Amino acid sequence: MRMLNLIRAEWLKLTRRPLTWVLLAVFLGLLVLQLLAQFVFLQLAASLGLASDQATFGAQLAEWQRRTVFPGLLGAVFGHINGLGGVFAVILTAGAMGSEYSWGTLRTQLARHPARSRYLLGKLATLLALLVVAMVITLLLGAALGGLLGALVGNVGVIDASDLLVLPLAILRALYVLLPYVLLTLCLTIVGRSLLVGVAGGLLYLVFEAGFGAFATFARLGGLWQAIYNLTIQQNINTLVQLNSHAFGLRPEEATPAIALAQLPSPLQASLVVALYCVSFLATALYVFRKRDITGAA
Amino acid sequence: MNADADAILTEGLTKRFGARTVVDDLNLAVRAGEIFGFLGPNGAGKTTTISMLLGLVRPSAGRAILLGYDVQRQPELALRAVGAMVEAPAFYPYLSGRDNLRVLTRASGLPDTHVAAALDLVELTDRADDRFKVYSQGMRQRLGIAAALLHSPRLVILDEPTSGLDPAGQLEIRELIRTLANSGHTIFLCSHMLHEVEQLCERVAILKAGRVIAQGSVAELLRRGRGVLVRTVGNPAQAITLLRGVAWIGAVEQRDDTLLLDAPAERTAEINALLTAHAIPVAEIRGYEERLEDFFLEVTRTEDSGAVT
């Protein structure tokens, strides 16, 4: 009950905050741009008769075709969520926690609710709930826009009950993909007692992780190299993202030869490794948050 | 909790930041139902002490007990009936005053009716729907006090509650504090406005460099500063010798050209007659009463002050 009370309070804070809505608006705007660009490109490619004689480009076009119609459209939206969504989740999380330090409101809150672990878990639960709501809104917008564009050219695709049934699992999977970034940002914000440290740390990690792609070259040597590479967050998240793509009929590995399905960790390993990262980040955040003195506004 | 227990009890409360001791072996006892003044110059350790009382800062040694519960061991029980405003009131700038209070009531599981009542109490209802970021300093103070009183706490800790308020606002808050005390609340008041503390508080503690240098009832502490002030014409040495020989005059203290006598003010005429009879011309003679401000300045200016209790 106390946790529920804290979540209600955090919900009020987050949903009334302009930053939340600005982030959502930008995120949705980028989705609209992506879907429109994809649609226009495919129409141009069709009218110009491109790629009929190029195998790889043809496979890419086929994948993009699948992304514009149901059920692949939903997979494309999940791709947007787990791609750019990480950046937005980092900013949202750092804002929610870091501002408490910079405004000095953490002191006001904790003077009333001294159970710090509960406070932090309540904030985290609210952030995750908000991310789920944002995902649902994103899916609805993506589906509506994709459906509209498909109707314009007379090809909406088909969506059946099995696609709808897999949606909740896909949402949870997408949330699980964002979770390590949310927790890492939360942890860094608490350690640095600052919004800026949280945002910078979270985004730098995302950049650093992209740099990890370079390690993929070594991973191709196999053996230990591959095992090490398969312990990075990114590689395990790739497995989960692929699962969401496949769940809606997409085949990104056909369009992007760099994606070697056989070298991705198994879904079980991916889930466990991501869980391990999440637990580490959360445990560090809780430990530091409980241990540290709470002082005034930064 | 024992009904007779002190509302606040600290035992050897100490806070060190590295090699620097900010609060040193603090022993305080604030009785339930009283208004207790907590004074000290800037940097004396008042806010750190309050932060330790509220469980925000972990003591390096000692313990704090609020309403019968150890703050470190049972923080939720200790702080359940405590309302506090520490330093400048901190709220979410993008939320209205009302929504800021709703955040607190929601988190505590209290109904929203508490919000309206608290806003009424500090006369902020008219501006309750404005965003906190446009509030004046005085309105922020009021909102801070409203937040502290939101859950009808038994112990209220207020750090500079009238800071930023105009004289009328200060008066209102003082009245509010008196009303709260009259209805059984314990008030722990930290203020630089010494006349305010003198008017409101029954007992005070004065902190300097982390140590309590004076603690006791205001009347008790200021009794030392009551007596008769005499200013003679010329060298006062003869007057000092004469007055020290009078049995009912206690200490005779010389401050520049003024003598402060530890004697009843109602015997001022007798002292005047005595001096005149010995041909000592008197330029000024009157009863005097030291204010808390004088006492505060005296004890905090003194280096290595011994504790006055």
Coordinates of C-alpha atoms in Angstrom, one line a residue:
Chain A
M1 CA 0.0 0.0 0.0
R2 CA 2.8 2.4 0.9
M3 CA 4.5 1.6 -2.3
L4 CA 1.3 2.3 -4.2
N5 CA 1.0 5.6 -2.5
L6 CA 4.6 6.5 -3.5
I7 CA 3.8 5.4 -7.1
R8 CA 0.7 7.7 -7.1
A9 CA 2.8 10.6 -5.9
E10 CA 5.6 9.9 -8.5
W11 CA 3.0 9.6 -11.2
L12 CA 1.7 13.0 -10.4
K13 CA 5.2 14.5 -10.5
L14 CA 6.1 12.8 -13.8
T15 CA 2.9 13.3 -15.7
R16 CA 2.7 17.0 -14.8
R17 CA 6.3 17.6 -15.8
P18 CA 6.7 19.3 -19.2
L19 CA 9.9 17.4 -19.9
T20 CA 7.9 14.2 -20.0
W21 CA 5.6 15.4 -22.7
V22 CA 8.3 17.1 -24.7
L23 CA 10.3 13.9 -24.8
L24 CA 7.2 11.9 -25.8
A25 CA 6.3 14.5 -28.5
V26 CA 9.9 14.4 -30.0
F27 CA 10.0 10.6 -29.9
L28 CA 6.6 10.3 -31.6
G29 CA 7.6 13.0 -34.1
L30 CA 10.7 10.9 -35.0
L31 CA 8.6 7.8 -35.5
V32 CA 6.3 9.7 -37.8
L33 CA 9.3 10.9 -39.8
Q34 CA 10.7 7.4 -40.0
L35 CA 7.4 5.9 -41.2
L36 CA 6.9 8.6 -43.7
A37 CA 10.5 8.4 -45.0
Q38 CA 10.2 4.6 -45.3
F39 CA 6.9 4.9 -47.2
V40 CA 8.1 7.6 -49.6
F41 CA 11.3 5.7 -50.3
L42 CA 9.4 2.5 -51.1
Q43 CA 7.0 4.3 -53.4
L44 CA 10.0 5.9 -55.2
A45 CA 11.8 2.5 -55.4
A46 CA 8.7 0.9 -56.9
S47 CA 8.1 3.6 -59.4
L48 CA 11.8 3.6 -60.5
G49 CA 11.9 -0.2 -60.6
L50 CA 15.0 -0.3 -58.4
A51 CA 16.8 -3.4 -57.1
S52 CA 15.2 -6.0 -59.3
D53 CA 18.6 -7.3 -60.3
Q54 CA 20.5 -6.8 -56.9
A55 CA 20.1 -9.6 -54.4
T56 CA 21.1 -7.7 -51.2
F57 CA 19.3 -4.5 -52.1
G58 CA 16.3 -6.6 -53.1
A59 CA 16.3 -8.3 -49.7
Q60 CA 16.5 -4.9 -48.0
L61 CA 13.5 -3.6 -50.0
A62 CA 11.6 -6.7 -49.1
E63 CA 12.3 -6.2 -45.4
W64 CA 11.3 -2.5 -45.7
Q65 CA 8.1 -3.6 -47.4
R66 CA 7.3 -6.0 -44.5
R67 CA 8.0 -3.1 -42.1
T68 CA 5.3 -0.9 -43.7
V69 CA 2.4 -3.4 -43.5
F70 CA 0.9 -5.3 -40.6
P71 CA 2.1 -7.2 -38.7
G72 CA 5.7 -6.1 -39.6
L73 CA 4.7 -2.5 -39.0
L74 CA 4.4 -3.3 -35.3
G75 CA 7.9 -4.9 -35.4
A76 CA 9.1 -1.6 -36.9
V77 CA 7.6 0.4 -34.2
F78 CA 9.2 -1.9 -31.6
G79 CA 12.5 -1.3 -33.5
H80 CA 12.0 2.5 -33.0
I81 CA 11.2 1.9 -29.3
N82 CA 14.3 -0.2 -28.6
G83 CA 16.5 2.0 -30.9
L84 CA 15.9 5.6 -30.1
G85 CA 13.8 4.8 -27.1
G86 CA 17.0 4.2 -25.1
V87 CA 18.1 7.8 -25.5
F88 CA 14.7 9.1 -24.4
A89 CA 14.5 6.7 -21.4
V90 CA 18.0 7.9 -20.3
I91 CA 16.9 11.5 -20.4
L92 CA 13.6 10.8 -18.6
T93 CA 15.3 8.8 -15.9
A94 CA 18.1 11.3 -15.3
G95 CA 15.5 14.1 -15.2
A96 CA 13.2 12.3 -12.7
M97 CA 16.0 11.5 -10.3
G98 CA 18.6 14.2 -11.0
S99 CA 16.1 17.1 -10.5
E100 CA 15.3 15.9 -7.0
Y101 CA 18.9 16.6 -6.2
S102 CA 19.2 19.9 -8.1
W103 CA 15.9 21.3 -6.7
G104 CA 16.6 20.0 -3.2
T105 CA 13.2 18.2 -3.2
L106 CA 14.8 15.0 -2.3
R107 CA 15.2 16.4 1.2
T108 CA 11.6 17.4 1.4
Q109 CA 10.5 14.0 0.3
L110 CA 12.8 11.9 2.4
A111 CA 12.2 13.9 5.6
R112 CA 8.6 12.6 5.2
H113 CA 9.4 9.1 3.8
P114 CA 12.6 7.9 5.3
A115 CA 12.4 4.4 3.8
R116 CA 14.9 5.3 1.0
S117 CA 14.8 1.9 -0.7
R118 CA 11.1 2.0 -1.0
Y119 CA 11.2 5.6 -2.3
L120 CA 13.7 4.7 -5.0
L121 CA 11.9 1.5 -6.0
G122 CA 8.6 3.5 -6.1
K123 CA 10.3 6.0 -8.4
L124 CA 11.7 3.2 -10.6
A125 CA 8.3 1.4 -10.8
T126 CA 6.6 4.7 -11.9
L127 CA 9.2 5.3 -14.5
L128 CA 8.7 1.8 -15.9
A129 CA 4.9 2.3 -15.9
L130 CA 5.3 5.5 -17.7
L131 CA 7.6 3.8 -20.3
V132 CA 4.9 1.2 -20.9
V133 CA 2.3 3.9 -21.4
A134 CA 4.6 5.7 -23.8
M135 CA 5.1 2.4 -25.7
V136 CA 1.4 1.8 -26.0
I137 CA 0.9 5.4 -27.3
T138 CA 3.8 4.9 -29.7
L139 CA 2.3 1.6 -31.0
L140 CA -1.1 3.1 -31.4
L141 CA 0.3 6.1 -33.4
G142 CA 2.5 3.9 -35.5
A143 CA -0.3 1.5 -36.2
A144 CA -2.7 4.3 -37.1
L145 CA -0.2 6.1 -39.4
G146 CA 1.1 2.9 -41.0
G147 CA -2.4 1.7 -41.6
L148 CA -3.3 5.0 -43.1
L149 CA -0.3 5.0 -45.5
G150 CA -0.9 1.4 -46.4
A151 CA -4.5 2.2 -47.2
L152 CA -3.4 4.9 -49.5
V153 CA -1.6 2.3 -51.7
G154 CA -4.1 -0.4 -51.0
N155 CA -1.9 -2.7 -48.9
V156 CA -2.4 -2.6 -45.2
G157 CA -1.3 -6.2 -44.5
V158 CA -3.1 -8.5 -42.2
I159 CA -3.1 -8.6 -38.4
D160 CA -4.6 -11.5 -36.6
A161 CA -5.3 -12.6 -33.0
S162 CA -1.9 -14.3 -32.7
D163 CA -0.2 -10.9 -33.4
L164 CA -2.3 -9.2 -30.8
L165 CA -1.7 -11.9 -28.3
V166 CA 2.0 -11.5 -28.7
L167 CA 1.9 -7.8 -28.2
P168 CA 1.9 -7.8 -24.3
L169 CA 5.0 -10.1 -24.4
A170 CA 6.6 -7.9 -26.9
I171 CA 6.0 -4.8 -24.8
L172 CA 7.5 -6.5 -21.8
R173 CA 10.4 -7.5 -23.8
A174 CA 10.9 -4.0 -25.1
L175 CA 10.7 -2.7 -21.5
Y176 CA 13.3 -5.3 -20.5
V177 CA 15.6 -4.0 -23.3
L178 CA 15.3 -0.5 -21.9
L179 CA 15.7 -1.5 -18.3
P180 CA 19.5 -1.8 -18.1
Y181 CA 19.8 1.7 -19.6
V182 CA 17.2 3.1 -17.1
L183 CA 19.0 1.4 -14.2
L184 CA 22.4 2.5 -15.3
T185 CA 21.2 6.1 -15.6
L186 CA 19.5 5.9 -12.2
C187 CA 22.7 4.6 -10.7
L188 CA 24.9 7.2 -12.3
T189 CA 22.5 10.0 -11.3
I190 CA 22.6 8.9 -7.7
V191 CA 26.3 8.4 -7.6
G192 CA 26.9 11.8 -9.2
R193 CA 23.9 13.4 -7.4
S194 CA 23.2 15.2 -10.6
L195 CA 20.9 15.2 -13.6
L196 CA 23.8 16.1 -15.8
V197 CA 25.9 13.2 -14.6
G198 CA 23.0 10.9 -15.2
V199 CA 22.3 12.1 -18.7
A200 CA 25.9 12.3 -19.7
G201 CA 26.7 8.9 -18.3
G202 CA 23.7 7.2 -19.8
L203 CA 24.2 8.7 -23.2
L204 CA 28.0 8.2 -23.2
Y205 CA 27.4 4.5 -22.4
L206 CA 25.1 4.3 -25.4
V207 CA 27.8 5.8 -27.6
F208 CA 30.4 3.6 -26.0
E209 CA 28.2 0.6 -26.6
A210 CA 27.9 1.5 -30.3
G211 CA 31.7 1.5 -30.2
F212 CA 31.5 -2.0 -29.0
G213 CA 30.4 -2.9 -32.5
A214 CA 34.1 -2.7 -33.3
F215 CA 34.6 -5.7 -31.0
A216 CA 32.3 -7.6 -33.3
T217 CA 35.3 -7.9 -35.6
F218 CA 37.2 -9.8 -32.9
A219 CA 34.1 -11.8 -32.1
R220 CA 34.3 -13.3 -35.5
L221 CA 37.5 -15.0 -34.4
G222 CA 35.1 -17.1 -32.3
G223 CA 35.9 -19.0 -29.1
L224 CA 36.8 -16.7 -26.1
W225 CA 36.4 -13.5 -28.2
Q226 CA 32.9 -14.5 -29.1
A227 CA 32.1 -15.5 -25.5
I228 CA 33.4 -12.1 -24.2
Y229 CA 31.5 -10.2 -26.8
N230 CA 28.4 -12.1 -25.9
L231 CA 28.6 -10.8 -22.4
T232 CA 28.1 -7.2 -23.4
I233 CA 24.7 -5.6 -22.8
Q234 CA 24.4 -4.7 -26.5
Q235 CA 24.9 -8.2 -27.8
N236 CA 22.3 -9.7 -25.4
I237 CA 19.9 -7.0 -26.1
N238 CA 20.3 -7.7 -29.9
T239 CA 18.9 -11.2 -29.2
L240 CA 15.8 -9.7 -27.5
V241 CA 15.3 -7.1 -30.2
Q242 CA 15.5 -9.8 -32.8
L243 CA 12.9 -11.8 -31.0
N244 CA 10.5 -8.9 -31.2
S245 CA 11.3 -8.4 -34.9
H246 CA 10.7 -12.1 -35.6
A247 CA 7.5 -12.1 -33.6
F248 CA 6.0 -9.7 -36.1
G249 CA 7.3 -11.5 -39.2
L250 CA 10.4 -9.3 -39.9
R251 CA 13.6 -10.8 -41.0
P252 CA 16.3 -8.1 -40.5
E253 CA 19.1 -10.7 -40.8
E254 CA 18.1 -11.1 -44.5
A255 CA 18.4 -7.4 -45.2
T256 CA 21.5 -6.8 -43.0
P257 CA 24.2 -9.5 -43.5
A258 CA 26.1 -8.1 -40.5
I259 CA 23.5 -9.6 -38.2
A260 CA 24.7 -13.1 -37.6
L261 CA 21.9 -14.9 -35.8
A262 CA 24.0 -17.9 -35.1
Q263 CA 26.4 -15.8 -33.1
L264 CA 23.8 -14.0 -31.0
P265 CA 23.4 -15.3 -27.5
S266 CA 20.5 -17.6 -26.8
P267 CA 17.3 -16.0 -25.5
L268 CA 17.9 -17.6 -22.1
Q269 CA 21.5 -16.3 -21.9
A270 CA 20.3 -12.9 -23.1
S271 CA 17.6 -12.7 -20.4
L272 CA 20.1 -13.8 -17.7
V273 CA 22.9 -11.5 -18.7
V274 CA 20.6 -8.5 -19.0
A275 CA 19.2 -9.4 -15.6
L276 CA 22.6 -9.6 -14.1
Y277 CA 23.5 -6.1 -15.4
C278 CA 20.1 -4.8 -14.1
V279 CA 20.6 -6.3 -10.6
S280 CA 24.2 -4.9 -10.5
F281 CA 23.1 -1.4 -11.4
L282 CA 20.0 -1.5 -9.1
A283 CA 22.0 -2.8 -6.1
T284 CA 24.7 -0.1 -6.6
A285 CA 22.0 2.6 -6.8
L286 CA 20.2 1.3 -3.7
Y287 CA 23.4 1.0 -1.7
V288 CA 24.6 4.5 -2.5
F289 CA 21.2 6.0 -2.1
R290 CA 20.7 4.5 1.3
K291 CA 24.2 5.2 2.5
R292 CA 24.7 8.8 1.4
D293 CA 23.8 11.9 3.4
I294 CA 21.0 14.0 1.8
T295 CA 22.0 17.6 1.7
G296 CA 20.4 20.7 0.2
A297 CA 19.8 21.8 -3.4
A298 CA 22.8 21.6 -5.7
Chain B
M1 CA 6.1 5.8 23.2
N2 CA 6.0 7.1 26.8
A3 CA 3.7 10.0 27.0
D4 CA 6.1 11.9 29.2
A5 CA 9.0 11.3 26.9
D6 CA 11.0 14.2 25.5
A7 CA 9.8 15.1 22.0
I8 CA 13.5 15.4 20.9
L9 CA 16.4 13.8 22.8
T10 CA 19.9 13.8 21.4
E11 CA 22.7 11.9 23.1
G12 CA 26.3 12.7 22.1
L13 CA 25.1 13.5 18.6
T14 CA 28.2 14.1 16.5
K15 CA 28.8 14.7 12.8
R16 CA 32.2 14.8 11.2
F17 CA 32.8 15.5 7.6
G18 CA 36.3 14.1 7.1
A19 CA 38.5 15.8 9.7
R20 CA 36.0 18.6 10.3
T21 CA 33.6 18.2 13.2
V22 CA 30.4 20.0 12.4
V23 CA 28.3 18.9 15.3
D24 CA 30.1 17.9 18.4
D25 CA 28.6 15.8 21.2
L26 CA 25.2 17.5 21.1
N27 CA 22.9 16.7 24.0
L28 CA 19.5 18.3 23.7
A29 CA 16.2 17.5 25.4
V30 CA 13.1 19.2 24.0
R31 CA 10.0 18.6 26.1
A32 CA 6.8 17.6 24.6
G33 CA 4.5 20.6 24.1
E34 CA 7.1 23.3 24.3
I35 CA 8.5 25.8 21.8
F36 CA 12.3 25.3 21.8
G37 CA 14.6 27.8 20.1
F38 CA 17.7 26.5 18.4
L39 CA 20.1 29.3 17.8
G40 CA 23.6 29.8 16.5
P41 CA 25.6 31.8 14.0
N42 CA 25.9 30.7 10.4
G43 CA 27.9 27.5 10.1
A44 CA 27.3 26.6 13.7
G45 CA 25.9 23.2 12.7
K46 CA 22.1 23.9 13.1
T47 CA 21.0 22.6 9.7
T48 CA 23.3 19.6 10.0
T49 CA 21.7 18.9 13.4
I50 CA 18.2 19.2 11.9
S51 CA 19.2 17.0 9.1
M52 CA 20.4 14.4 11.5
L53 CA 17.1 14.7 13.4
L54 CA 15.2 14.0 10.2
G55 CA 17.4 11.0 9.2
L56 CA 18.8 12.8 6.2
V57 CA 22.3 12.9 7.5
R58 CA 23.8 10.0 9.3
P59 CA 25.5 10.8 12.6
S60 CA 29.1 9.9 13.1
A61 CA 28.4 9.2 16.7
G62 CA 25.5 9.4 19.2
R63 CA 21.9 9.1 18.5
A64 CA 18.7 11.2 18.1
I65 CA 15.4 10.1 19.5
L66 CA 12.2 11.7 18.2
L67 CA 8.9 11.1 20.0
G68 CA 10.4 8.1 21.7
Y69 CA 11.9 6.4 18.6
D70 CA 15.5 6.2 17.5
V71 CA 15.8 8.0 14.2
Q72 CA 18.5 5.7 12.8
R73 CA 16.9 2.5 13.9
Q74 CA 13.2 3.2 13.5
P75 CA 13.1 6.1 11.1
E76 CA 9.5 5.6 9.9
L77 CA 8.1 5.5 13.4
A78 CA 10.3 8.4 14.6
L79 CA 9.3 10.6 11.7
R80 CA 5.7 9.5 11.3
A81 CA 4.4 12.4 13.4
V82 CA 7.1 15.0 12.5
G83 CA 6.6 17.9 10.1
A84 CA 9.7 19.8 9.0
M85 CA 10.8 22.7 7.0
V86 CA 14.6 22.7 6.5
E87 CA 16.3 25.7 5.1
A88 CA 14.7 27.2 2.0
P89 CA 11.5 25.3 1.1
A90 CA 12.2 23.0 -1.8
F91 CA 9.4 22.1 -4.2
Y92 CA 8.8 21.1 -7.8
P93 CA 8.9 24.4 -9.8
Y94 CA 6.6 23.2 -12.5
L95 CA 3.9 22.1 -10.1
S96 CA 1.4 24.4 -8.5
G97 CA 1.5 24.9 -4.7
R98 CA -1.6 22.7 -4.4
D99 CA -0.1 19.9 -6.5
N100 CA 3.2 20.1 -4.6
L101 CA 1.2 19.4 -1.4
R102 CA -0.8 16.7 -3.2
V103 CA 2.5 14.9 -4.0
L104 CA 3.1 14.8 -0.3
T105 CA -0.4 13.7 0.7
R106 CA -0.5 11.0 -2.0
A107 CA 2.8 9.6 -0.9
S108 CA 1.5 9.5 2.7
G109 CA -1.9 8.1 1.7
L110 CA -3.7 11.1 3.1
P111 CA -6.9 12.5 1.5
D112 CA -6.7 15.7 -0.5
T113 CA -8.8 17.5 2.2
H114 CA -5.5 17.9 4.1
V115 CA -4.2 20.0 1.3
A116 CA -7.0 22.5 1.4
A117 CA -6.8 22.8 5.1
A118 CA -3.0 23.4 5.1
L119 CA -3.3 26.0 2.4
D120 CA -6.0 27.8 4.4
L121 CA -3.9 27.7 7.5
V122 CA -1.1 29.6 5.8
E123 CA -3.5 31.8 3.8
L124 CA -2.2 30.6 0.4
T125 CA -5.5 29.3 -1.0
D126 CA -5.8 32.2 -3.5
R127 CA -2.5 31.4 -5.1
A128 CA -2.6 27.7 -4.6
D129 CA -3.0 27.0 -8.3
D130 CA 0.0 29.1 -9.4
R131 CA 3.2 27.3 -10.2
F132 CA 5.7 27.2 -7.4
K133 CA 8.4 28.8 -9.6
V134 CA 6.4 32.1 -9.7
Y135 CA 6.0 32.2 -5.9
S136 CA 7.6 35.0 -4.0
Q137 CA 10.0 34.1 -1.1
G138 CA 7.2 34.7 1.4
M139 CA 4.8 32.4 -0.5
R140 CA 7.4 29.7 -0.7
Q141 CA 7.9 30.0 3.1
R142 CA 4.2 29.6 3.6
L143 CA 4.0 26.6 1.4
G144 CA 6.9 25.1 3.3
I145 CA 5.1 25.6 6.5
A146 CA 1.9 24.2 5.0
A147 CA 3.9 21.1 3.9
A148 CA 5.3 20.7 7.4
L149 CA 1.8 20.8 8.9
L150 CA 0.1 18.7 6.2
H151 CA -0.3 15.6 8.3
S152 CA -1.0 17.3 11.6
P153 CA 2.3 16.3 13.2
R154 CA 3.0 16.3 16.9
L155 CA 6.5 17.7 16.5
V156 CA 7.1 20.5 14.1
I157 CA 10.7 21.4 13.1
L158 CA 10.9 24.8 11.5
D159 CA 14.2 26.3 10.1
E160 CA 13.8 30.0 9.7
P161 CA 10.1 30.0 9.1
T162 CA 9.6 33.7 8.9
S163 CA 12.6 34.3 6.5
G164 CA 11.4 36.4 3.5
L165 CA 8.1 37.3 5.0
D166 CA 7.0 40.9 5.5
P167 CA 6.3 42.1 9.1
A168 CA 2.6 41.2 8.8
G169 CA 3.5 37.8 7.5
Q170 CA 6.0 37.3 10.3
L171 CA 3.4 38.2 12.9
E172 CA 0.9 35.7 11.3
I173 CA 3.4 32.9 11.4
R174 CA 4.4 33.7 15.0
E175 CA 0.7 33.5 15.9
L176 CA 0.4 30.3 14.0
I177 CA 3.3 28.8 16.0
R178 CA 1.8 30.0 19.2
T179 CA -1.5 28.4 18.2
L180 CA 0.2 25.1 17.4
A181 CA 2.0 25.1 20.7
N182 CA -1.2 25.9 22.6
S183 CA -2.9 22.9 20.9
G184 CA -0.2 20.6 22.2
H185 CA 2.3 20.6 19.3
T186 CA 6.0 20.6 20.1
I187 CA 7.9 23.2 18.1
F188 CA 11.6 23.1 17.4
L189 CA 12.3 26.6 16.0
C190 CA 15.6 27.5 14.4
S191 CA 15.7 31.2 13.7
H192 CA 18.1 34.1 13.3
M193 CA 15.3 36.5 14.4
L194 CA 16.2 36.6 18.1
H195 CA 13.4 38.8 19.1
E196 CA 11.1 36.3 17.6
V197 CA 12.7 33.4 19.5
E198 CA 12.6 35.5 22.7
Q199 CA 8.8 36.1 22.2
L200 CA 8.0 32.5 21.3
C201 CA 10.3 30.1 23.0
E202 CA 10.3 28.8 26.5
R203 CA 13.8 27.3 26.3
V204 CA 16.7 27.7 23.9
A205 CA 20.0 26.2 23.0
I206 CA 22.8 28.1 21.4
L207 CA 25.2 26.3 19.2
K208 CA 28.6 27.5 18.2
A209 CA 31.1 25.6 16.1
G210 CA 29.0 22.5 16.6
R211 CA 28.9 22.7 20.4
V212 CA 26.1 23.9 22.7
I213 CA 27.4 26.9 24.5
A214 CA 24.2 27.8 26.3
Q215 CA 21.0 25.9 27.0
G216 CA 18.2 26.6 29.3
S217 CA 15.0 28.6 29.7
V218 CA 14.9 32.1 28.2
A219 CA 14.0 33.6 31.5
E220 CA 16.8 31.7 33.3
L221 CA 19.4 32.7 30.7
L222 CA 18.4 36.4 30.7
R223 CA 18.1 36.6 34.5
R224 CA 21.9 36.9 34.4
G225 CA 21.4 40.0 32.3
R226 CA 19.0 41.9 34.5
G227 CA 20.0 44.6 37.0
V228 CA 20.8 48.3 37.2
L229 CA 22.9 50.3 34.8
V230 CA 24.9 53.2 36.1
R231 CA 27.0 55.8 34.3
T232 CA 28.9 58.1 36.5
V233 CA 30.7 61.3 35.6
G234 CA 34.5 60.8 35.6
N235 CA 36.5 57.8 36.9
P236 CA 34.1 55.1 38.1
A237 CA 36.7 53.4 40.4
Q238 CA 35.3 55.0 43.5
A239 CA 31.8 54.0 42.6
I240 CA 32.8 50.4 42.0
T241 CA 34.5 50.2 45.4
L242 CA 31.5 51.7 47.1
L243 CA 28.9 49.5 45.3
R244 CA 30.9 46.3 45.9
G245 CA 30.6 47.0 49.6
V246 CA 26.8 46.9 49.5
A247 CA 25.5 43.5 50.6
W248 CA 22.4 43.3 48.4
I249 CA 24.4 44.2 45.2
G250 CA 25.9 41.2 43.6
A251 CA 28.4 41.5 40.8
V252 CA 29.5 44.9 39.6
E253 CA 30.7 44.7 36.0
Q254 CA 32.4 47.6 34.2
R255 CA 31.8 48.0 30.5
D256 CA 33.6 51.1 29.2
D257 CA 32.2 54.0 31.2
T258 CA 29.1 52.0 32.3
L259 CA 28.6 49.8 35.3
L260 CA 26.2 46.9 35.3
L261 CA 25.0 46.0 38.7
D262 CA 23.5 42.6 39.7
A263 CA 20.8 44.3 41.7
P264 CA 17.0 44.6 41.7
A265 CA 15.8 47.3 39.4
E266 CA 13.3 48.5 42.0
R267 CA 16.2 49.6 44.2
T268 CA 17.6 52.0 41.6
A269 CA 16.6 55.0 43.7
E270 CA 18.5 53.7 46.7
I271 CA 21.7 53.2 44.5
N272 CA 21.3 56.7 43.2
A273 CA 21.0 58.1 46.7
L274 CA 24.0 56.2 47.9
L275 CA 26.2 57.4 45.1
T276 CA 25.0 61.0 45.5
A277 CA 25.6 60.8 49.3
H278 CA 29.2 59.9 48.5
A279 CA 29.5 62.9 46.1
I280 CA 29.7 60.6 43.0
P281 CA 27.9 62.4 40.2
V282 CA 25.6 60.2 38.3
A283 CA 25.0 60.8 34.6
E284 CA 22.5 58.0 34.0
I285 CA 20.9 55.3 36.2
R286 CA 18.2 52.9 35.2
G287 CA 17.0 49.4 35.4
Y288 CA 18.1 47.3 32.4
E289 CA 17.1 44.0 31.0
E290 CA 19.4 42.2 28.6
R291 CA 17.7 41.0 25.4
L292 CA 18.3 37.5 24.0
E293 CA 20.1 39.2 21.2
D294 CA 22.6 40.8 23.6
F295 CA 23.0 37.4 25.3
F296 CA 23.4 35.6 22.0
L297 CA 26.0 38.1 20.8
E298 CA 27.9 38.0 24.1
V299 CA 28.1 34.2 24.3
T300 CA 28.8 33.6 20.6
R301 CA 31.5 36.3 20.4
T302 CA 33.4 34.9 23.3
E303 CA 36.2 32.6 22.2
D304 CA 36.2 29.2 24.0
S305 CA 33.0 29.9 25.8
G306 CA 32.2 27.5 28.5
A307 CA 28.8 26.0 28.4
V308 CA 26.1 28.1 30.1
T309 CA 23.2 26.2 31.4

